[in-house]
mmCIF file of C-alpha atoms in Angstrom:
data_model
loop_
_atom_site.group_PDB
_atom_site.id
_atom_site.type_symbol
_atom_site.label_atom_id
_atom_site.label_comp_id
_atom_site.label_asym_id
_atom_site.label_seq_id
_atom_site.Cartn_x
_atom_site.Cartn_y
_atom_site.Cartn_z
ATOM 1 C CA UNK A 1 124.677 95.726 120.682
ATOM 2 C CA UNK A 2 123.940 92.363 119.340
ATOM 3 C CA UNK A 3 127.123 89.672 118.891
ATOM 4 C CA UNK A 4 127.432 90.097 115.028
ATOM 5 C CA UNK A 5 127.366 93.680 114.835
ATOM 6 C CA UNK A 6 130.037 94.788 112.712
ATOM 7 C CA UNK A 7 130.803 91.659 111.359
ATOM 8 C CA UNK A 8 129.800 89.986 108.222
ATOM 9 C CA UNK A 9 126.783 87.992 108.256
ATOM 10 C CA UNK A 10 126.593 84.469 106.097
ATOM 11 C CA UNK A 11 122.782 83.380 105.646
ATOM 12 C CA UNK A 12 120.248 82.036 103.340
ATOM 13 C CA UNK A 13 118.874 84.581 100.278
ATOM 14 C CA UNK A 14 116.379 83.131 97.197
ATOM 15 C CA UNK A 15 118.785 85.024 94.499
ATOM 16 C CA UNK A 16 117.454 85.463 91.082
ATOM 17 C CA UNK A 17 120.153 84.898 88.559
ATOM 18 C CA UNK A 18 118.204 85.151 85.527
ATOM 19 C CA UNK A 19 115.039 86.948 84.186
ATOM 20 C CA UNK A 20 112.325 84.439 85.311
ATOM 21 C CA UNK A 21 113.854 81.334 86.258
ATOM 22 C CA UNK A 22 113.190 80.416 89.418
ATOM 23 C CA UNK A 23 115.062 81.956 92.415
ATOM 24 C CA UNK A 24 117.961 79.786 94.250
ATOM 25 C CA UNK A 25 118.216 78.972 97.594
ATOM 26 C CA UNK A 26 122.169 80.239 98.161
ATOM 27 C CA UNK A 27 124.265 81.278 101.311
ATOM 28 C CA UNK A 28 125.440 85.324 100.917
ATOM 29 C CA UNK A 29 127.264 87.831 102.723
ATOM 30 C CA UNK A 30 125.542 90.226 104.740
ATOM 31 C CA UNK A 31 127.909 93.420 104.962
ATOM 32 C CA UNK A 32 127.328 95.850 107.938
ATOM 33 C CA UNK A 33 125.421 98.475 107.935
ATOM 34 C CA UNK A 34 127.341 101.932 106.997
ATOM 35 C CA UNK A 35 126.419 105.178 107.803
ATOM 36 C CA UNK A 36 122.629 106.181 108.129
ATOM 37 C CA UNK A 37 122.112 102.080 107.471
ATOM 38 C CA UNK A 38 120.418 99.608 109.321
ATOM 39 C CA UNK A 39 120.745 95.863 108.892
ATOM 40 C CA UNK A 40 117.584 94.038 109.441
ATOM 41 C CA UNK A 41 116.870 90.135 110.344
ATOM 42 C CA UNK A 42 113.429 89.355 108.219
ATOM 43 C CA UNK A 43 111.187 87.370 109.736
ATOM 44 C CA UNK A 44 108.298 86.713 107.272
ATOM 45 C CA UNK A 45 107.866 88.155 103.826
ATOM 46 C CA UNK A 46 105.542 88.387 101.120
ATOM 47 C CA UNK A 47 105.748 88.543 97.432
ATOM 48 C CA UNK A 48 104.007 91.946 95.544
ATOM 49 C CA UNK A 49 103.260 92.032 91.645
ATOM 50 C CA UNK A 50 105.895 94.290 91.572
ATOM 51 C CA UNK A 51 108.237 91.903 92.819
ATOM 52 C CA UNK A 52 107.098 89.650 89.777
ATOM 53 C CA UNK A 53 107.126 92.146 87.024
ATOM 54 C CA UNK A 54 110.862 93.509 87.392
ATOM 55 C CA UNK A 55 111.407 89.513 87.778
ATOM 56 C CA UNK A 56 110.402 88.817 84.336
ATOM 57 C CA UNK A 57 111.936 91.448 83.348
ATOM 58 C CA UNK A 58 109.416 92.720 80.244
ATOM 59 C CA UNK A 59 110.541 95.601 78.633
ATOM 60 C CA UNK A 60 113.471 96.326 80.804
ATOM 61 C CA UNK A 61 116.938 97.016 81.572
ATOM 62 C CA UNK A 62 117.616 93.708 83.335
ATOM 63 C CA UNK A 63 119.773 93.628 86.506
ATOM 64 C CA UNK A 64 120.580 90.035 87.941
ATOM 65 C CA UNK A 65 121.948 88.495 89.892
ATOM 66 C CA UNK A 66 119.303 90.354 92.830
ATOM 67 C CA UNK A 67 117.639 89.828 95.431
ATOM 68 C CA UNK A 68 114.164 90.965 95.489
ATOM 69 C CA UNK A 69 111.309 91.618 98.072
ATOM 70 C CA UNK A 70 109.932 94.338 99.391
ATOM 71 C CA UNK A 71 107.136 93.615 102.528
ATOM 72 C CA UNK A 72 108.025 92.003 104.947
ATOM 73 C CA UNK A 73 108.874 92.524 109.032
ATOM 74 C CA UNK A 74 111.897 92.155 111.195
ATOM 75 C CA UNK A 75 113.831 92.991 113.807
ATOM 76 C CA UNK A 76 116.618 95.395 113.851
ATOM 77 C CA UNK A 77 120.190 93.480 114.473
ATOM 78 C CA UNK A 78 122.139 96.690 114.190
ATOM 79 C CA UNK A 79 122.323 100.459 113.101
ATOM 80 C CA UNK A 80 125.120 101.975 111.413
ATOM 81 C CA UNK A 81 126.963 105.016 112.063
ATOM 82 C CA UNK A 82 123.865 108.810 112.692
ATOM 83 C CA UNK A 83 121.272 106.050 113.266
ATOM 84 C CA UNK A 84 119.092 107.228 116.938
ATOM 85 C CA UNK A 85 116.053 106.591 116.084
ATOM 86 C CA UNK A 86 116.755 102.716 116.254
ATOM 87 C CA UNK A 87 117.910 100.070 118.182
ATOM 88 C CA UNK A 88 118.962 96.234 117.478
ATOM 89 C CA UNK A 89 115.437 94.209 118.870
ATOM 90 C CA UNK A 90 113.046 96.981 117.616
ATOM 91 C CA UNK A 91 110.337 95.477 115.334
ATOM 92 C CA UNK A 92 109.741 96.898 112.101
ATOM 93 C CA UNK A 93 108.742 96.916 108.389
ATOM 94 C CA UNK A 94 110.823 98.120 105.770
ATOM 95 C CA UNK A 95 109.475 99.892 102.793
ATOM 96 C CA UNK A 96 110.359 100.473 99.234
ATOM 97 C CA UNK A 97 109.743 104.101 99.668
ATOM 98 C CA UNK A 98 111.722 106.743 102.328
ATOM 99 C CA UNK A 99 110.922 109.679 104.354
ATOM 100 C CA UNK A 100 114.636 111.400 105.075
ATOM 101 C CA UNK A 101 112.454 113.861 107.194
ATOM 102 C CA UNK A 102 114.823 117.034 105.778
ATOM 103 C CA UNK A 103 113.663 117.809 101.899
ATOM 104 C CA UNK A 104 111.059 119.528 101.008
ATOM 105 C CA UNK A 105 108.546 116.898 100.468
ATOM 106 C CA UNK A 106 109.036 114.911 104.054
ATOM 107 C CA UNK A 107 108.529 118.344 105.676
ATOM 108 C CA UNK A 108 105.299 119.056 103.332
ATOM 109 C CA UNK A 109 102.052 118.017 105.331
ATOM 110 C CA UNK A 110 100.386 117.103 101.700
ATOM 111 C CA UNK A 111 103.255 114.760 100.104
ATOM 112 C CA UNK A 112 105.100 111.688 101.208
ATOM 113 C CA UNK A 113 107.681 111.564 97.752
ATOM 114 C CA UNK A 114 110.631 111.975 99.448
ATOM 115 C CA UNK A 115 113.471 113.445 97.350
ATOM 116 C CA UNK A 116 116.254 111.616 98.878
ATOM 117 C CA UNK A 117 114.803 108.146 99.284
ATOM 118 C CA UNK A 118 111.824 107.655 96.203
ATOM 119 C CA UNK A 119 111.815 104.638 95.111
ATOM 120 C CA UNK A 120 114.289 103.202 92.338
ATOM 121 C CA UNK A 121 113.853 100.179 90.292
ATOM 122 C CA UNK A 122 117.015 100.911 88.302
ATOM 123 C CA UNK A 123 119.358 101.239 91.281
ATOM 124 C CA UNK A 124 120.789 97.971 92.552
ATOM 125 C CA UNK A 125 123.143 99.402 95.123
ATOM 126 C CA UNK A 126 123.303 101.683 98.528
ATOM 127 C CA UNK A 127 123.586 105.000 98.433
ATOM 128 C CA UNK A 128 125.491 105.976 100.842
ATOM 129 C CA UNK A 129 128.807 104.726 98.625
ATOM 130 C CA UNK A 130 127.139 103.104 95.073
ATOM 131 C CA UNK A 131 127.963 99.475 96.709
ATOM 132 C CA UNK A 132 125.773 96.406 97.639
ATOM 133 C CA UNK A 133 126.041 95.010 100.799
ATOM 134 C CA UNK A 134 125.344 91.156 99.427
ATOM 135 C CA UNK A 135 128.135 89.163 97.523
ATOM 136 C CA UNK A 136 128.392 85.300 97.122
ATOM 137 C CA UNK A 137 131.896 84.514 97.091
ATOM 138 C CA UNK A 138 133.210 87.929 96.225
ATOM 139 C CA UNK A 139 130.596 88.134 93.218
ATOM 140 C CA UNK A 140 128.197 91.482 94.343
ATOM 141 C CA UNK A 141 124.250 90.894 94.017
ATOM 142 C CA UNK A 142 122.196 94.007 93.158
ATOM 143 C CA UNK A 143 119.908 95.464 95.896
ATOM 144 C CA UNK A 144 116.105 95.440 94.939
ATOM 145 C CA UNK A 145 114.193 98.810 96.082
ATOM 146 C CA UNK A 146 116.552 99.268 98.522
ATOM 147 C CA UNK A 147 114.927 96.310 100.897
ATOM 148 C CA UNK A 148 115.600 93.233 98.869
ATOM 149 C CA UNK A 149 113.580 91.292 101.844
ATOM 150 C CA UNK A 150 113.927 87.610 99.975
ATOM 151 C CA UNK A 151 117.279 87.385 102.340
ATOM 152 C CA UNK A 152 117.402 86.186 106.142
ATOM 153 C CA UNK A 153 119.265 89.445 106.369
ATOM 154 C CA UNK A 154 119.219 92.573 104.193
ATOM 155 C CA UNK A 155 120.666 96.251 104.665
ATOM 156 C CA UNK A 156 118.603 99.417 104.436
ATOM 157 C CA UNK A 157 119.105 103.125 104.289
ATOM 158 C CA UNK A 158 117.259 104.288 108.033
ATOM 159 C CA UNK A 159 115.189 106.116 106.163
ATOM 160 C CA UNK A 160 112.923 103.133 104.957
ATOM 161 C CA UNK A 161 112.710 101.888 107.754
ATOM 162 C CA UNK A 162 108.969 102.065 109.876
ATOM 163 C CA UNK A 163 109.487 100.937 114.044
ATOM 164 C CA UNK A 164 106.199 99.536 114.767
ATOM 165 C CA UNK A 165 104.603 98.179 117.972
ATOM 166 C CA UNK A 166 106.814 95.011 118.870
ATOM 167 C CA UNK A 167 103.588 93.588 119.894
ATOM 168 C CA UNK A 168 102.009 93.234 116.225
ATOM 169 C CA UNK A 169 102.208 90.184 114.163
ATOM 170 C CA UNK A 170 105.000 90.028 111.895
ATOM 171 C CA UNK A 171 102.996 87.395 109.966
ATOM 172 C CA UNK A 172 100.536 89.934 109.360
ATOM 173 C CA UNK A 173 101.699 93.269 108.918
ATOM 174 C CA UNK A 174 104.356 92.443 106.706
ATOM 175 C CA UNK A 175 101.593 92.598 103.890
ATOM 176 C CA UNK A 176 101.398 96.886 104.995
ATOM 177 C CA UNK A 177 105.007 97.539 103.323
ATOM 178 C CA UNK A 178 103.551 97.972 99.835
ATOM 179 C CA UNK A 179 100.068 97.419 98.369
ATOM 180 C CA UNK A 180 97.691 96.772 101.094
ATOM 181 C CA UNK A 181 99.054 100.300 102.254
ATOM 182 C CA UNK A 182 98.638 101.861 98.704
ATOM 183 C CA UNK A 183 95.445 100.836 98.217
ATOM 184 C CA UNK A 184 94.048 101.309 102.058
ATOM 185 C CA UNK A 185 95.492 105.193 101.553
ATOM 186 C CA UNK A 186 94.235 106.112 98.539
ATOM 187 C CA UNK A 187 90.776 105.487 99.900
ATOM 188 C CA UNK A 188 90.941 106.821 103.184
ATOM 189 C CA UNK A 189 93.648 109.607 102.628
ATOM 190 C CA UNK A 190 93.273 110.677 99.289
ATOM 191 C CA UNK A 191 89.556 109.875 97.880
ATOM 192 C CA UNK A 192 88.158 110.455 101.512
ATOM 193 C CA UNK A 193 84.645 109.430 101.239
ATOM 194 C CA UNK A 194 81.906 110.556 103.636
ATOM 195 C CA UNK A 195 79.706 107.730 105.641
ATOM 196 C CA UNK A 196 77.030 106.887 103.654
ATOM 197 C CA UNK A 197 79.120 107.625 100.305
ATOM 198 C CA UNK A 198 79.126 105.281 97.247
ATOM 199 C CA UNK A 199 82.424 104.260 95.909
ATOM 200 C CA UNK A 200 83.462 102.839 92.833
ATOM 201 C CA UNK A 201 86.557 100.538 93.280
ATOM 202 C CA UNK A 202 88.519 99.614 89.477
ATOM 203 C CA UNK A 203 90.311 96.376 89.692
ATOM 204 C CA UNK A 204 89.931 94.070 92.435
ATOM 205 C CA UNK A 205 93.218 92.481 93.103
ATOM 206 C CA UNK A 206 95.268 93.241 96.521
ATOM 207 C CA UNK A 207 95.599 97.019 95.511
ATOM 208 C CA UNK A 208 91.460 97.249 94.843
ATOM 209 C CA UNK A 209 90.594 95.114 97.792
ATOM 210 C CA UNK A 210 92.606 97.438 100.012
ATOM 211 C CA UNK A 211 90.886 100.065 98.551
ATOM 212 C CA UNK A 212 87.249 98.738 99.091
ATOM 213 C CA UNK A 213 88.761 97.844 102.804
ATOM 214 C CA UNK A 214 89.335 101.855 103.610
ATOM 215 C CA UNK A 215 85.892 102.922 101.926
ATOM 216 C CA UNK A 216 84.561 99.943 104.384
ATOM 217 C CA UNK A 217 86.301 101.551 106.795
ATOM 218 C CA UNK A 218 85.278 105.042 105.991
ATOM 219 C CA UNK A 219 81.682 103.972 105.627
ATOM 220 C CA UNK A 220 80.571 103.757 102.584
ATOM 221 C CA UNK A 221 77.135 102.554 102.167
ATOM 222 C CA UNK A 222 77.930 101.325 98.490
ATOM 223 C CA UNK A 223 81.154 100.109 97.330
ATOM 224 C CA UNK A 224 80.718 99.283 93.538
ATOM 225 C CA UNK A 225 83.549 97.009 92.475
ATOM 226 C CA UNK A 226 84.647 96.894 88.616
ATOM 227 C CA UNK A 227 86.734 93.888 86.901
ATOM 228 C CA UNK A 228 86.609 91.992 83.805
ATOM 229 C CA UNK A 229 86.853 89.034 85.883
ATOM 230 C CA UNK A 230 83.431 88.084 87.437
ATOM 231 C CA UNK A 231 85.138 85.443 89.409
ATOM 232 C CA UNK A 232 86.016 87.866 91.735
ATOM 233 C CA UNK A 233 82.442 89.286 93.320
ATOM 234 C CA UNK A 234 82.293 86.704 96.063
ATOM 235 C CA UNK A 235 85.853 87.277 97.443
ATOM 236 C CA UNK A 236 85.304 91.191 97.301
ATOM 237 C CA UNK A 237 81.912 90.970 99.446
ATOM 238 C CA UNK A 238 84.493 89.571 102.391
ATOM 239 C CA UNK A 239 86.128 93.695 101.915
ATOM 240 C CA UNK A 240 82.769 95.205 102.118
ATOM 241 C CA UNK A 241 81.766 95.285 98.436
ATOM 242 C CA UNK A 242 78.254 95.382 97.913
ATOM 243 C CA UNK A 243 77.730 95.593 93.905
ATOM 244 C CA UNK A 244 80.149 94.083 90.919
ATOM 245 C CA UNK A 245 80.329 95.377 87.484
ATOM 246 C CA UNK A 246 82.407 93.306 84.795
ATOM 247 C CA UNK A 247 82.575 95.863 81.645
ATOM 248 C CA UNK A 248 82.686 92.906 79.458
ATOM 249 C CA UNK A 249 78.755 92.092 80.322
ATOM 250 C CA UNK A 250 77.602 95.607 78.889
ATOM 251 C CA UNK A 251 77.215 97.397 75.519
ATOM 252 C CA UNK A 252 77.938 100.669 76.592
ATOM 253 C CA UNK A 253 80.820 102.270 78.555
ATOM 254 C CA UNK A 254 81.227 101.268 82.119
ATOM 255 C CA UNK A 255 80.974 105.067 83.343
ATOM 256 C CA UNK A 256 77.750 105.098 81.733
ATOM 257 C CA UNK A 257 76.739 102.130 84.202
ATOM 258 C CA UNK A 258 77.730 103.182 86.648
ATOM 259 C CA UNK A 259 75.699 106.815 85.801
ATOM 260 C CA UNK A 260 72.718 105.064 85.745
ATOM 261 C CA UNK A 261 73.134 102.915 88.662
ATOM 262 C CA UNK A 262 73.902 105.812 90.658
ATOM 263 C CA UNK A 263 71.583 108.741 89.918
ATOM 264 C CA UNK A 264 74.386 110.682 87.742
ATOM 265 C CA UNK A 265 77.960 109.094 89.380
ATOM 266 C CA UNK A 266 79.683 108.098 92.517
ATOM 267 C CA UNK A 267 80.794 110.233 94.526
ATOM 268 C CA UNK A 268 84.190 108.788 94.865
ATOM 269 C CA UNK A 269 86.309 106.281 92.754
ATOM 270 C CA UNK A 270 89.629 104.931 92.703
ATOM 271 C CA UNK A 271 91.158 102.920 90.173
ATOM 272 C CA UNK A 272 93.723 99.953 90.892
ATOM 273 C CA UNK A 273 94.676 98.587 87.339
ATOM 274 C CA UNK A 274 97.197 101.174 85.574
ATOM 275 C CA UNK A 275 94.867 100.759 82.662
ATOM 276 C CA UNK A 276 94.365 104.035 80.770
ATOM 277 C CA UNK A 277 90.537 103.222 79.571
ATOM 278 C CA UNK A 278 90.145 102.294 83.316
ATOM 279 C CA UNK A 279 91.820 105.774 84.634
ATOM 280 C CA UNK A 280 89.662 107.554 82.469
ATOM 281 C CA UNK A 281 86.490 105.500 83.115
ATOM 282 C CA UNK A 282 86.769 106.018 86.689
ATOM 283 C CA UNK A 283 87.278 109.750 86.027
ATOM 284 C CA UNK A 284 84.191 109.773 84.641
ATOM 285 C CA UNK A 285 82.149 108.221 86.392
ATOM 286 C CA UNK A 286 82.275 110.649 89.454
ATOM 287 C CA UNK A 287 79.406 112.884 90.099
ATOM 288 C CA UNK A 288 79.897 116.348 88.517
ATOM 289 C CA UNK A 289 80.215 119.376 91.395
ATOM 290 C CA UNK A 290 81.687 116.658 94.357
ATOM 291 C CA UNK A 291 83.232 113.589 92.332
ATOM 292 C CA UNK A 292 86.725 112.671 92.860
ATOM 293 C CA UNK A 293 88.770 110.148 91.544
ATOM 294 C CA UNK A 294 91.813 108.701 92.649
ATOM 295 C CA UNK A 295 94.373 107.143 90.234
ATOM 296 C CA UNK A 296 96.544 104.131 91.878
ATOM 297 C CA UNK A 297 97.573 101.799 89.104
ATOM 298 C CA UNK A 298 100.774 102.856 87.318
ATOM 299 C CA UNK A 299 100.101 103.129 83.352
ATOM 300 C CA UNK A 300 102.183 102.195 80.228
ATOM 301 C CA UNK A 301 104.730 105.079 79.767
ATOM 302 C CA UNK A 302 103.117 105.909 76.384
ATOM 303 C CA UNK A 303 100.121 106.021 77.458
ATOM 304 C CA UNK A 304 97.773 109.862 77.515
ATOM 305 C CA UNK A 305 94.558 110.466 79.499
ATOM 306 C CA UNK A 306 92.138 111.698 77.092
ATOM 307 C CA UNK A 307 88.660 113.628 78.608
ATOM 308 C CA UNK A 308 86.535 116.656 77.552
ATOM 309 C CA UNK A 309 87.372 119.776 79.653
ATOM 310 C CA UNK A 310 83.786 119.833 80.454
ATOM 311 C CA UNK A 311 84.467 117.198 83.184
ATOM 312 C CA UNK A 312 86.726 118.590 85.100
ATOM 313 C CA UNK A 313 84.754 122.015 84.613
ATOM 314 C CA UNK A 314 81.945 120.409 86.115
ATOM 315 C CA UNK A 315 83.705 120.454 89.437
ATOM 316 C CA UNK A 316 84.938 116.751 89.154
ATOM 317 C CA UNK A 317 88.331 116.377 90.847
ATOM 318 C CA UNK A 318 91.038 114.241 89.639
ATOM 319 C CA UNK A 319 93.786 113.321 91.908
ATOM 320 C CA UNK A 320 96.763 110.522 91.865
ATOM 321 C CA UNK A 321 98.692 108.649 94.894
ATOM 322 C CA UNK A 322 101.447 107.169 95.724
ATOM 323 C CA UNK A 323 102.131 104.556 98.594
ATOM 324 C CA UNK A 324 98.385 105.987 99.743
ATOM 325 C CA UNK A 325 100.038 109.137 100.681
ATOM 326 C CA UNK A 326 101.600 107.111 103.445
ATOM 327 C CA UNK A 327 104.976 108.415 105.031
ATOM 328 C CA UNK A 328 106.404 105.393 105.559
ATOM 329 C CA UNK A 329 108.184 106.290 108.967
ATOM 330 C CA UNK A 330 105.884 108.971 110.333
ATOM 331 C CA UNK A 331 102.316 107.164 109.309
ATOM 332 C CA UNK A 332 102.850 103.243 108.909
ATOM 333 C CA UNK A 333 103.252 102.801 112.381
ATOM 334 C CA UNK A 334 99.725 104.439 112.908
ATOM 335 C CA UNK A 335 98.309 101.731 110.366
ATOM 336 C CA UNK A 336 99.792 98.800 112.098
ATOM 337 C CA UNK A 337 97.524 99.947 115.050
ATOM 338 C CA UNK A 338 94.470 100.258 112.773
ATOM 339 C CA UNK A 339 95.246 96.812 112.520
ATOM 340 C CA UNK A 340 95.646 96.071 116.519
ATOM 341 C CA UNK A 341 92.349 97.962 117.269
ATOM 342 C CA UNK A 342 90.814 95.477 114.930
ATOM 343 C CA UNK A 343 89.515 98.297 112.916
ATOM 344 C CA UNK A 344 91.562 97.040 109.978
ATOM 345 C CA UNK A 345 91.348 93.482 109.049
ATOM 346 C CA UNK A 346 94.324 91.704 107.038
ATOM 347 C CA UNK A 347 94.197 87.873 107.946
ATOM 348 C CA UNK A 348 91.599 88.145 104.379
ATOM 349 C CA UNK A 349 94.359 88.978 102.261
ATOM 350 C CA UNK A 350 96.980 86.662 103.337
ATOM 351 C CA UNK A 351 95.433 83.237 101.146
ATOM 352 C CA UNK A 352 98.973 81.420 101.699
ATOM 353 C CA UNK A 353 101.983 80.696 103.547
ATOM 354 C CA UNK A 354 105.134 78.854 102.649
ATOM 355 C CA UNK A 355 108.489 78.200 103.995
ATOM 356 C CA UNK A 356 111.507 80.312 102.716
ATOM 357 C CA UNK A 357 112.696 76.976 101.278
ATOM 358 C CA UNK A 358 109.638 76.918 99.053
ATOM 359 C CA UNK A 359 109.448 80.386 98.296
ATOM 360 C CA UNK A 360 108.950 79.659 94.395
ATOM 361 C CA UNK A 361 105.445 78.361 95.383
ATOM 362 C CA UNK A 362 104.634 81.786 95.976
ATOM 363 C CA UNK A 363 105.786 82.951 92.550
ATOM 364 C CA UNK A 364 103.671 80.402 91.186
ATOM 365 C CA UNK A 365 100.389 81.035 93.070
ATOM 366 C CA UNK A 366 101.068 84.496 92.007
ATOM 367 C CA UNK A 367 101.098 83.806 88.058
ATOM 368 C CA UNK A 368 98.190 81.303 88.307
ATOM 369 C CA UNK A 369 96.270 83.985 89.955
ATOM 370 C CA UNK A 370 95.793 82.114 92.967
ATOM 371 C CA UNK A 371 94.904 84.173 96.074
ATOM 372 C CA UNK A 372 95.925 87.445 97.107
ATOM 373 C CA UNK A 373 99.339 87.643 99.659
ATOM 374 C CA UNK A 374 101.402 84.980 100.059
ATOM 375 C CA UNK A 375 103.329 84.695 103.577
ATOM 376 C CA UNK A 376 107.100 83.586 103.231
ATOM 377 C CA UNK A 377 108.105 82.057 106.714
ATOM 378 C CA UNK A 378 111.808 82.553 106.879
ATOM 379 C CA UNK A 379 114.378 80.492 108.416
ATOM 380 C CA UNK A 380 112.431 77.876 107.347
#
């Protein structure tokens, strides 16, 4: 057992007390972990768009003061009460998403949307009693996603929680908690192209990149990569994309491009973006009798996906993902050693680091557009 378990826990947290002002450097309280809980020390963490958007706030129920952050790795300090499967000094990487391992979806071999443990933007507490385990002088501070990683130490339900090898990189697998996993899935899980495939990729940020990094993977001969921002080609190439298409540069619909460029479609696509024209342009731009698209980006709630019935007659396949169809404790720890084989290569989508003292930097590289995944070196 490690000298502060069951003890409170004073340390640094960047604590966002307002809808996008910038987050404040402030000493919390760290309860222990309860039952099925684990408290974590973070070692490195990076910021997600997601992160950003319930940040500002838009269209939302605000929650403040909270702590946000969601990938990022650590070490285990200690396990509350039902907890075996960890130990204080494992390594791991907690995740916005659970696997309980007893409903009916963790014990499905086709879906990783755990019942007990999906994710929650709205709930700022644990669930084992509706409390948070942060307070600043008696004042509570909501959870975020249940991993609210922009703390030096943070409490999580066991069940998002993935043990990895202790000999992996903090610094770099951190960036597998959320997107780079997403995206990375959808490809090789979900779309599954064959070697020697073509694969459309729509929207080339983090998400798309991972994307274009499984059908690399996977071996597609042509990865096709789609964005209204041209800018973007040259980094793409460094994930195996070998063609760019900006929809802005043509007169006709982007499915139609791609049509032509491609003898009649691709045979796989998977779109990053959450935009609705993008969904259904990538829908249609899959060959008829062995297309399938992938849907990744999350859409505006009002929002409908409008097609003719003829293309999904034609044998095209439309499919969505979440989290890449990752379970987050069964499969991460897999990924992390796609990673260690040097099969999967994420030192190209880390484009900064900062200290936890700086950790606003990040939110502003972020907003600028600059780079992909920024590193957050805590303690620091």
């Amino acid at each position: 057992m490690s000298s502060t378990a069951g003890q409170v826990i004073r340390c640094k947290a960047a604590v966002a007390w307002e809808a996008g002002k910038p987050l404040v450097i402030e000493e919390v309280e760290v309860a222990p972990p309860q039952a099925m809980e684990v408290r974590l020390k973070i070692l490195f963490t990076s910021l997600c768009h997601t992160d950003v958007y319930f940040w500002e706030a838009k269209g939302q129920t605000p929650l403040f003061p909270r702590i946000f952050g969601h990938e990022a790795g650590g070490i285990v300090e200690s396990v509350g009460e039902g907890v075996t499967d960890l130990k204080p000094g494992d390594h791991v990487l907690p995740v916005f998403t659970g696997e309980c391992k007893e409903c009916r979806h963790c014990k499905s071999e086709e879906s990783n949307m755990c019942d007990l443990l999906r994710i929650n933007t709205d709930r700022g507490v644990m669930l084992n009693d509706g409390k948070s385990r942060f307070s600043i002088r008696g004042q509570p501070i909501y959870h975020f996603v249940g991993t609210s990683t922009f703390s030096e130490y943070t409490v999580v339900h066991v069940g998002c929680v993935a043990k990895i090898n202790p000999a992996a990189p903090l610094d770099k697998v951190c960036v597998l908690s959320c997107g780079i996993s997403t995206g990375l899935g959808a490809t090789l899980n979900v779309a599954k192209p064959k070697k020697g495939s073509s694969v459309a990729i729509f929207g080339l940020g983090a998400v798309g990149l991972a994307a274009a990094e499984g059908a690399r993977i996977a071996g597609a001969s042509r990865i096709i990569g789609v964005d209204l921002n041209s800018n973007r080609f040259d980094e793409a190439k460094k994930f195996g994309v070998t063609e760019f298409v900006n929809p802005k540069d043509h007169n006709k619909p982007v499915q139609e491009v791609i049509a032509e460029m491609t003898n009649g479609g691709v045979d796989r696509s998977v779109e990053c973006t959450g935009s609705i024209n993008a969904m259904i342009s990538a829908f249609e731009c899959v060959h008829d009798g062995w297309g399938v698209a992938v849907l990744v980006g999350v859409p505006n709630k009002d929002d409908s996906f409008k097609t003719h019935p003829m293309n999904v007659l034609n044998e095209r396949t439309l499919k969505g993902t979440f989290f890449g169809n990752y379970k987050p404790r069964s499969d991460l720890p897999s990924v992390v050693e796609k990673y260690m084989n040097k099969e999967l290569e994420l030192e190209k989508f880390i484009t900064h680091e900062v200290p936890f003292s700086e950790i606003n930097k990040a939110f502003e590289y972020m907003l600028s557009g600059a780079g992909l995944r920024c590193i957050i070196r805590m303690g620091a």
